Tab-separated table of C-alpha atoms in Angstrom:
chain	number	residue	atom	x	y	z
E	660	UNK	CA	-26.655	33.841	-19.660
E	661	UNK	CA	-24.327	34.093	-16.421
E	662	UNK	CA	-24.889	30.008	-16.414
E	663	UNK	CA	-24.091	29.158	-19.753
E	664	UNK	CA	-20.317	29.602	-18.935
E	665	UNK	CA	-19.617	27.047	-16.557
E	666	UNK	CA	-22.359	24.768	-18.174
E	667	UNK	CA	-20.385	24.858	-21.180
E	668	UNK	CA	-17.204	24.225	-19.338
E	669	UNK	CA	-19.189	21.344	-17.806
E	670	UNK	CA	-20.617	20.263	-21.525
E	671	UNK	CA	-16.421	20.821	-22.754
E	672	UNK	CA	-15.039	18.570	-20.059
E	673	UNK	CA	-17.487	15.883	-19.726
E	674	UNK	CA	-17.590	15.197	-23.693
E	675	UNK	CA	-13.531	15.230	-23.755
E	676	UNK	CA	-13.864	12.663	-20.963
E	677	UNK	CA	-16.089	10.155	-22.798
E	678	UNK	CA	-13.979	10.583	-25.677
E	679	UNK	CA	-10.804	7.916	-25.952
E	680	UNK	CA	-8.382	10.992	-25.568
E	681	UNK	CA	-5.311	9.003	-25.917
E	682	UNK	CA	-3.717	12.322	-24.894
E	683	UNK	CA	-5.642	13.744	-21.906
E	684	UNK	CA	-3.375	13.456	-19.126
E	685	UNK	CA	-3.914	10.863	-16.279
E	686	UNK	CA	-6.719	12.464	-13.790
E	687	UNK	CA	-4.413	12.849	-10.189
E	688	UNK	CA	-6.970	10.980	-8.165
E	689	UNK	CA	-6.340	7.997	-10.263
E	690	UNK	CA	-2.787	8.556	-10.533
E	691	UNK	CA	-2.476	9.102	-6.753
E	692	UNK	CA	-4.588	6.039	-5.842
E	693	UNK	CA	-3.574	3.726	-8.555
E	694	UNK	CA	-0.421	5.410	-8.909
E	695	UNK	CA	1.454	4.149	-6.244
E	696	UNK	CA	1.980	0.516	-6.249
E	697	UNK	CA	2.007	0.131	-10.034
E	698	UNK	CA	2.158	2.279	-12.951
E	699	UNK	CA	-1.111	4.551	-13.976
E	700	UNK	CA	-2.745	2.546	-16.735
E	701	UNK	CA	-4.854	3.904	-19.295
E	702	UNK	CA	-8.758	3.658	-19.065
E	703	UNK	CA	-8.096	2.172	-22.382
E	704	UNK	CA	-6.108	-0.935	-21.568
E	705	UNK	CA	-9.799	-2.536	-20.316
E	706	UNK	CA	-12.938	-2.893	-21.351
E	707	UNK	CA	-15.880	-1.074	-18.882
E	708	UNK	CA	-16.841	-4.635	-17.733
E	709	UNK	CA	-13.107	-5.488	-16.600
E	710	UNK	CA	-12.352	-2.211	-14.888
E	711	UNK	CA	-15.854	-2.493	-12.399
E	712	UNK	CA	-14.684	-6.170	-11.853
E	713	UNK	CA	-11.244	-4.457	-10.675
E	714	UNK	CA	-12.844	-1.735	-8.698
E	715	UNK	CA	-15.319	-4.398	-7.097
E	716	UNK	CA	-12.255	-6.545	-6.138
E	717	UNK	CA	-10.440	-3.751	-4.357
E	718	UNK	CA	-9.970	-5.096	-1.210
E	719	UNK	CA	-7.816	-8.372	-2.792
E	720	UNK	CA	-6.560	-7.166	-5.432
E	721	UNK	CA	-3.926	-9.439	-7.085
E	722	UNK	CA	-2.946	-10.851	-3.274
E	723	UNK	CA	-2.686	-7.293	-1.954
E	724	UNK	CA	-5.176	-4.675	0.346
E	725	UNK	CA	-5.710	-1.555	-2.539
E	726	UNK	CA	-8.968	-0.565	-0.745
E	727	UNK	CA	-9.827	3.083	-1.789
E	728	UNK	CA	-12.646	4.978	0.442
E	729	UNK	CA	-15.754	5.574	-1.548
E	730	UNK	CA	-15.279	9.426	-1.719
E	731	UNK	CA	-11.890	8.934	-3.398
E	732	UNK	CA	-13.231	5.713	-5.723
E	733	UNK	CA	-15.919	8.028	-7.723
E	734	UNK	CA	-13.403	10.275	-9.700
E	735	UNK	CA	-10.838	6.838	-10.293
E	736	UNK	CA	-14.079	4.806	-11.704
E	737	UNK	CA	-15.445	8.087	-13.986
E	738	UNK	CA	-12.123	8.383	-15.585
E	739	UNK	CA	-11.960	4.185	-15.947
E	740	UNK	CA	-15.606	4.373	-16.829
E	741	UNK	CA	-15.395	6.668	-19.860
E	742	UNK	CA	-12.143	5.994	-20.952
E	743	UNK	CA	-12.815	2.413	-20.984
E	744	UNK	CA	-11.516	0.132	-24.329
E	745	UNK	CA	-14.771	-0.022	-26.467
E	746	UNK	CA	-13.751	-3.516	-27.594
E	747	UNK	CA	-14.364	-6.347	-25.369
E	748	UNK	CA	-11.254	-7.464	-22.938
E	749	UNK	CA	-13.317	-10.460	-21.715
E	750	UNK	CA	-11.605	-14.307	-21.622
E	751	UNK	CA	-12.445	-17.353	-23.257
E	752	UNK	CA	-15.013	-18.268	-20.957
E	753	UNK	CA	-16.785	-14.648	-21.191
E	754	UNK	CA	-15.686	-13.244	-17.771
E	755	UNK	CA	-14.275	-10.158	-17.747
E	756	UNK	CA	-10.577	-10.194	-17.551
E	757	UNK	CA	-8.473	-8.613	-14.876
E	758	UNK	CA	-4.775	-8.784	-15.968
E	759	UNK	CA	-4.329	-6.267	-18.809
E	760	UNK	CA	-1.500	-8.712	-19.957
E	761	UNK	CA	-4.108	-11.765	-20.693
E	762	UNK	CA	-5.755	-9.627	-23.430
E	763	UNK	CA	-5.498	-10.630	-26.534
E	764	UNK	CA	-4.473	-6.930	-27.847
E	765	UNK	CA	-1.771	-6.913	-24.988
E	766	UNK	CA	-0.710	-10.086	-26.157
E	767	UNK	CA	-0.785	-9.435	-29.874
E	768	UNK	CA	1.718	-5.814	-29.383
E	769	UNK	CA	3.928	-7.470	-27.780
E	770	UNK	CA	4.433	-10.845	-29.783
E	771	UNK	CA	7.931	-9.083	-30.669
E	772	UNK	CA	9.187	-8.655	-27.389
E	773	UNK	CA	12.109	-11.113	-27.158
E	774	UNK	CA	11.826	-14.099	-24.776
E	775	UNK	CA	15.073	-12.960	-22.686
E	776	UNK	CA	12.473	-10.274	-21.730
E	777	UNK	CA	9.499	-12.519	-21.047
E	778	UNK	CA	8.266	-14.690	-18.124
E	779	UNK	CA	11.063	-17.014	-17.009
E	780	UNK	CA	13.826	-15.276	-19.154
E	781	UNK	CA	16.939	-14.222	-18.229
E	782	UNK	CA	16.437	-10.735	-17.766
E	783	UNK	CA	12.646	-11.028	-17.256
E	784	UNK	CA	10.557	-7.709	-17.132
E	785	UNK	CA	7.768	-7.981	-14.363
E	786	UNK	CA	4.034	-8.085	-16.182
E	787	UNK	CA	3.547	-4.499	-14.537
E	788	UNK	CA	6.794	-2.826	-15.077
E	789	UNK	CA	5.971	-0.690	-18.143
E	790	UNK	CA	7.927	1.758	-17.924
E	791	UNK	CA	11.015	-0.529	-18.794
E	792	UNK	CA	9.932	-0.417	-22.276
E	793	UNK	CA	7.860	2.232	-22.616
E	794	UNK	CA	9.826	5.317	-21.738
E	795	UNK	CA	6.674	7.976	-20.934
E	796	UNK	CA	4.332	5.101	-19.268
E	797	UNK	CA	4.026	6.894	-16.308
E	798	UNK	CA	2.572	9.416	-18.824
E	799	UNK	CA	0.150	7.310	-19.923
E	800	UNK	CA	1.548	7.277	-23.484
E	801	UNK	CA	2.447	4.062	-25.187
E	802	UNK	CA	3.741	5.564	-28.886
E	803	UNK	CA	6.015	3.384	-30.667
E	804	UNK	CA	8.443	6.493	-30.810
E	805	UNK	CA	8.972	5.937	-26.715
E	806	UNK	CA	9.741	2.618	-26.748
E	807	UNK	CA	13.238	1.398	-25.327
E	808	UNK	CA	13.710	-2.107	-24.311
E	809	UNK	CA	16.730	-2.398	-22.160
E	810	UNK	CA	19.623	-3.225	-23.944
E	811	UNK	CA	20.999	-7.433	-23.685
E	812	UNK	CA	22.822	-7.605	-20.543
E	813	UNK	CA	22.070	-4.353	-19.013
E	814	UNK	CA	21.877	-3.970	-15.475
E	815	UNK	CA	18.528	-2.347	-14.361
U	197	UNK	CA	-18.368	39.333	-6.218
U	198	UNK	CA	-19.978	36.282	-8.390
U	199	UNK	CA	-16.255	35.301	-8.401
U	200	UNK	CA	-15.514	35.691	-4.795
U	201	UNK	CA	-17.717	32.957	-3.036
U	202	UNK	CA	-15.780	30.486	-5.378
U	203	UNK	CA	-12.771	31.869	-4.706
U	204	UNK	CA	-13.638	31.881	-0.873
U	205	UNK	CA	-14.746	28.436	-1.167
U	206	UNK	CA	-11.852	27.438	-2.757
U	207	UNK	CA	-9.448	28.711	-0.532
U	208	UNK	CA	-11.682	27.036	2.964
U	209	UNK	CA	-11.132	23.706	0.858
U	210	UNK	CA	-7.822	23.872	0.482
U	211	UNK	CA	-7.474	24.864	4.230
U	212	UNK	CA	-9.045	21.300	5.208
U	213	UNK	CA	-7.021	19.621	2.390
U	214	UNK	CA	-3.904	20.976	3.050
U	215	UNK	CA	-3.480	21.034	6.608
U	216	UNK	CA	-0.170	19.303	7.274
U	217	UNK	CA	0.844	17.425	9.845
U	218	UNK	CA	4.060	16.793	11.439
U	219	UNK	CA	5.514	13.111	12.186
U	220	UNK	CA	5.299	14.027	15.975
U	221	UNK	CA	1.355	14.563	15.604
U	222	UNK	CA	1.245	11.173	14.330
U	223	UNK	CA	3.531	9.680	17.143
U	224	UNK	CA	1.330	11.981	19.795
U	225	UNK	CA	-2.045	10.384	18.363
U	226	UNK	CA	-1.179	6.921	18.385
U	227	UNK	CA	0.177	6.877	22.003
U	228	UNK	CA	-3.306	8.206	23.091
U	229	UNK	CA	-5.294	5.781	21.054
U	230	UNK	CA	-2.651	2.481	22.912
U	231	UNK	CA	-3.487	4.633	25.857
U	232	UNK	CA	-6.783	4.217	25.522
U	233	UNK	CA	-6.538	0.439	24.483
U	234	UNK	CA	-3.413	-0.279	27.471
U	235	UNK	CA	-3.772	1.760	30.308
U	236	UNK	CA	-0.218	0.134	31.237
U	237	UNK	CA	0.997	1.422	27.810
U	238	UNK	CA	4.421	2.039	28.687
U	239	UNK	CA	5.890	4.175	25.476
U	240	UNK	CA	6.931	3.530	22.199
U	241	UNK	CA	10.049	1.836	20.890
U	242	UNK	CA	12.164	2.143	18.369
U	243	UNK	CA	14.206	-1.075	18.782
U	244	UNK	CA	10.837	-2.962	18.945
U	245	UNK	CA	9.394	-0.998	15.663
U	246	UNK	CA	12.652	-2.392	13.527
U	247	UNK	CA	11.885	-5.615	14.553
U	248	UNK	CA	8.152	-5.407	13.631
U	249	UNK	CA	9.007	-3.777	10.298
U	250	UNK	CA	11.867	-6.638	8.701
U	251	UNK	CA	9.783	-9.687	10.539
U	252	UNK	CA	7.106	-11.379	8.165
U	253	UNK	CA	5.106	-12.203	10.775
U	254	UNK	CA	4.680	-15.794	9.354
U	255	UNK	CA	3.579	-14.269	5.642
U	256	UNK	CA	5.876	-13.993	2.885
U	257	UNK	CA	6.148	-10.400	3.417
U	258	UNK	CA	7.728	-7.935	5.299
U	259	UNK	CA	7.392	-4.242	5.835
U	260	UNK	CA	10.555	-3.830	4.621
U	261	UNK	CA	9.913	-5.976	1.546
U	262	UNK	CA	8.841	-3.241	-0.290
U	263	UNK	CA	10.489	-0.572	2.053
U	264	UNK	CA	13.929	-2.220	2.220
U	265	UNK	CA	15.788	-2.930	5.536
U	266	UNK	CA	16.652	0.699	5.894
U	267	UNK	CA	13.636	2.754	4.657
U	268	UNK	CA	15.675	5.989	4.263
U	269	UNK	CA	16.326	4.581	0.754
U	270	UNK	CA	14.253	4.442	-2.422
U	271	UNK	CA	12.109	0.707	-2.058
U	272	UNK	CA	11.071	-1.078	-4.685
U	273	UNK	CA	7.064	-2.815	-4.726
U	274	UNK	CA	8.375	-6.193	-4.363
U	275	UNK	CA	5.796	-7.613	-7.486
U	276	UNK	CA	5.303	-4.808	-9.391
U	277	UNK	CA	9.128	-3.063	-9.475
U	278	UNK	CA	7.567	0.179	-9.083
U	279	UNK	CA	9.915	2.883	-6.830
U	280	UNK	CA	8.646	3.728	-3.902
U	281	UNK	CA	10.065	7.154	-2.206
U	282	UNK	CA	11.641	6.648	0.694
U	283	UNK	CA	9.822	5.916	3.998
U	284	UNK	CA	12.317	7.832	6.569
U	285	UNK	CA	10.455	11.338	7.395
U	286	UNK	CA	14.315	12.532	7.365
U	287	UNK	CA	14.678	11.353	3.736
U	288	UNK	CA	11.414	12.505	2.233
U	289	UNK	CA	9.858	15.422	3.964
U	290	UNK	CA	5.894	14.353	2.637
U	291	UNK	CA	5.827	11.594	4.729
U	292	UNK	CA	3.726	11.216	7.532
U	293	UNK	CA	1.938	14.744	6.976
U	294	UNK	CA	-1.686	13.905	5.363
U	295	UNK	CA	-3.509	11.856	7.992
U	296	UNK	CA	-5.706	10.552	4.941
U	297	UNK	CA	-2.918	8.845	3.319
U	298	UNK	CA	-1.124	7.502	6.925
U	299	UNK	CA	-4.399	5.752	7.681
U	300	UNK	CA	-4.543	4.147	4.165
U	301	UNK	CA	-1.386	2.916	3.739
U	302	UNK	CA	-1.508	1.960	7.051
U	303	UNK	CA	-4.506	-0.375	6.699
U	304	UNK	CA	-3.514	-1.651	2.973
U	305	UNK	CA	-0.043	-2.771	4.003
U	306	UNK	CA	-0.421	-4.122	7.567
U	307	UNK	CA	-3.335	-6.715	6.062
U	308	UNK	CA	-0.971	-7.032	3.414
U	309	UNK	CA	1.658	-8.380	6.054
U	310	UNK	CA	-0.271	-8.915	9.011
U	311	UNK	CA	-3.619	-10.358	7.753
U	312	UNK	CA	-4.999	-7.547	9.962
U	313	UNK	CA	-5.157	-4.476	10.894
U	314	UNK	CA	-1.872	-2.680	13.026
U	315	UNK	CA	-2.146	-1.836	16.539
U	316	UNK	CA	-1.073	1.921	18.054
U	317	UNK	CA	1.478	0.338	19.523
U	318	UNK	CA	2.690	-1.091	16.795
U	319	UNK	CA	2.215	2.044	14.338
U	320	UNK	CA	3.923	4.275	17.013
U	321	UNK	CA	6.750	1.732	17.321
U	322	UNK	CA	7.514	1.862	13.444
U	323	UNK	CA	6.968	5.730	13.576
U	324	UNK	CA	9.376	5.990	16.644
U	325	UNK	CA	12.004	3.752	14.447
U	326	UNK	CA	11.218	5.937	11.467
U	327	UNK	CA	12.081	8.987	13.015
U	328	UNK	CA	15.633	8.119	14.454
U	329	UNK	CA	16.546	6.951	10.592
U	330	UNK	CA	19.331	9.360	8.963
U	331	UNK	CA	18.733	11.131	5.751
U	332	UNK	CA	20.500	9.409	2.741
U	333	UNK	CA	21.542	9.602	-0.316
U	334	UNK	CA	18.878	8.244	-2.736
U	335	UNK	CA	20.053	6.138	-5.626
């Protein structure tokens, strides 16, 4: 009986994990590796198969050194691991995709956005800046309630 | 007592994890290891660490890319737009304390610029700049 306690706990934590908690916070490993250079994203922006392509890739990742120590990688690729989109975030050719914005559910949320915002337009958003739009990214909460695009000829 | 060998446990973790470090430890540590690699190692330089931080080496990148010019501000990741706290130990006091995360940035962003890792001499030189930068105001 003295074990059952923290095997529940165990049981309690593990099964919230595996669960797409939209609202379990960001695990501070993650945040603090991933954290840094770009905003947090969610486990569930990727597929399983997309986020071990990213985790393999480390070392170049998008032009830059993100190398994380093996020690430090196992809690970042549990969290990406069981939070992972259940629907597939592969390409056309079947590969796995890397950049959360070539996904066709990325693409399809934010068909609105205006082109001033996009790629190439005159007050362009970078593909990773979130948080320009979606006030608690950092968060890791994407509700339609927090989103605030930055008004036409703002100044960021 | 069940609780106490977690507790104790606990508290010798956080002991190893938290052990702070001082921006002079660093400095001290890196002239012994260009020591060890120069024998003629002649000191550190703060003129010379400026220089290697705004130079891009040949890359499209710079330190100071990211970092800006003067490091005691709030940078900017140069593709990503996310803020990075300032650099300057004087400007934000949890810089260069966690030898962990010194040695990882460290080896990201000099192959990053450099294509390779950073010498001590040249990690001491920045450091040595660093040190002599002001506290600012932060935007």
């Amino acid at each position: 009986m003295k074990l059952s306690i923290p095997v529940a706990a165990i049981l309690l934590v593990s099964s919230a994990s595996a669960a797409e908690s939209k609202r379990a916070p960001l695990p501070p490993a993650y945040v603090e590796e991933c954290g840094s250079c770009h905003v947090a994203f969610p486990g569930r922006m990727l597929d399983a198969a997309s986020w071990q392509a990213v985790i393999g890739g480390l070392s170049q990742h998008f032009g830059v050194d993100a190398s994380v120590d093996a020690k430090t990688l196992e809690p970042v690729r549990a969290y990406l691991e069981g939070s992972a989109r259940r629907k597939p975030t592969a390409g056309a050719d079947g590969q796995p995709l890397l950049r959360i914005t070539e996904t066709r559910w990325f693409v399809h949320e934010h068909d609105e956005v205006p082109s001033r915002l996009r790629p190439g337009g005159a007050e362009a958003v970078k593909p990773a800046e979130c948080g320009a739009c979606h006030q608690q990214a950092a968060t890791g909460s994407y509700a339609e309630r927090d989103i605030q695009m930055p008004r036409k000829g703002a100044t960021r | 007592m069940r609780v106490a060998i977690p507790i104790a446990a606990a508290l010798a973790l956080g002991a190893i994890t938290a052990r702070a470090e001082r921006p002079a430890d660093f400095e001290a540590r890196f002239a012994a290891e260009a020591r060890t690699a120069d024998p003629a190692f002649a000191g550190f330089s703060a003129e010379r660490g400026r220089a290697f931080f705004t130079n891009a080496h040949g890359g499209d990148w710079s330190c100071a890319s990211c970092h800006r010019n003067d490091p005691s501000v709030v940078g900017e990741h140069i593709v990503t737009g996310k803020r990075i706290e300032p650099l300057a130990p004087s400007a934000n006091a949890a810089r260069f304390t966690r030898p962990a995360s010194v040695a990882k940035w460290f080896q990201r962003n000099c192959n990053d610029v450099l294509q390779r890792a950073c010498t001590a001499q040249e990690k001491g030189d920045v450091l040595a700049w660093l040190m002599t930068l002001p506290a600012k105001e932060t935007r």
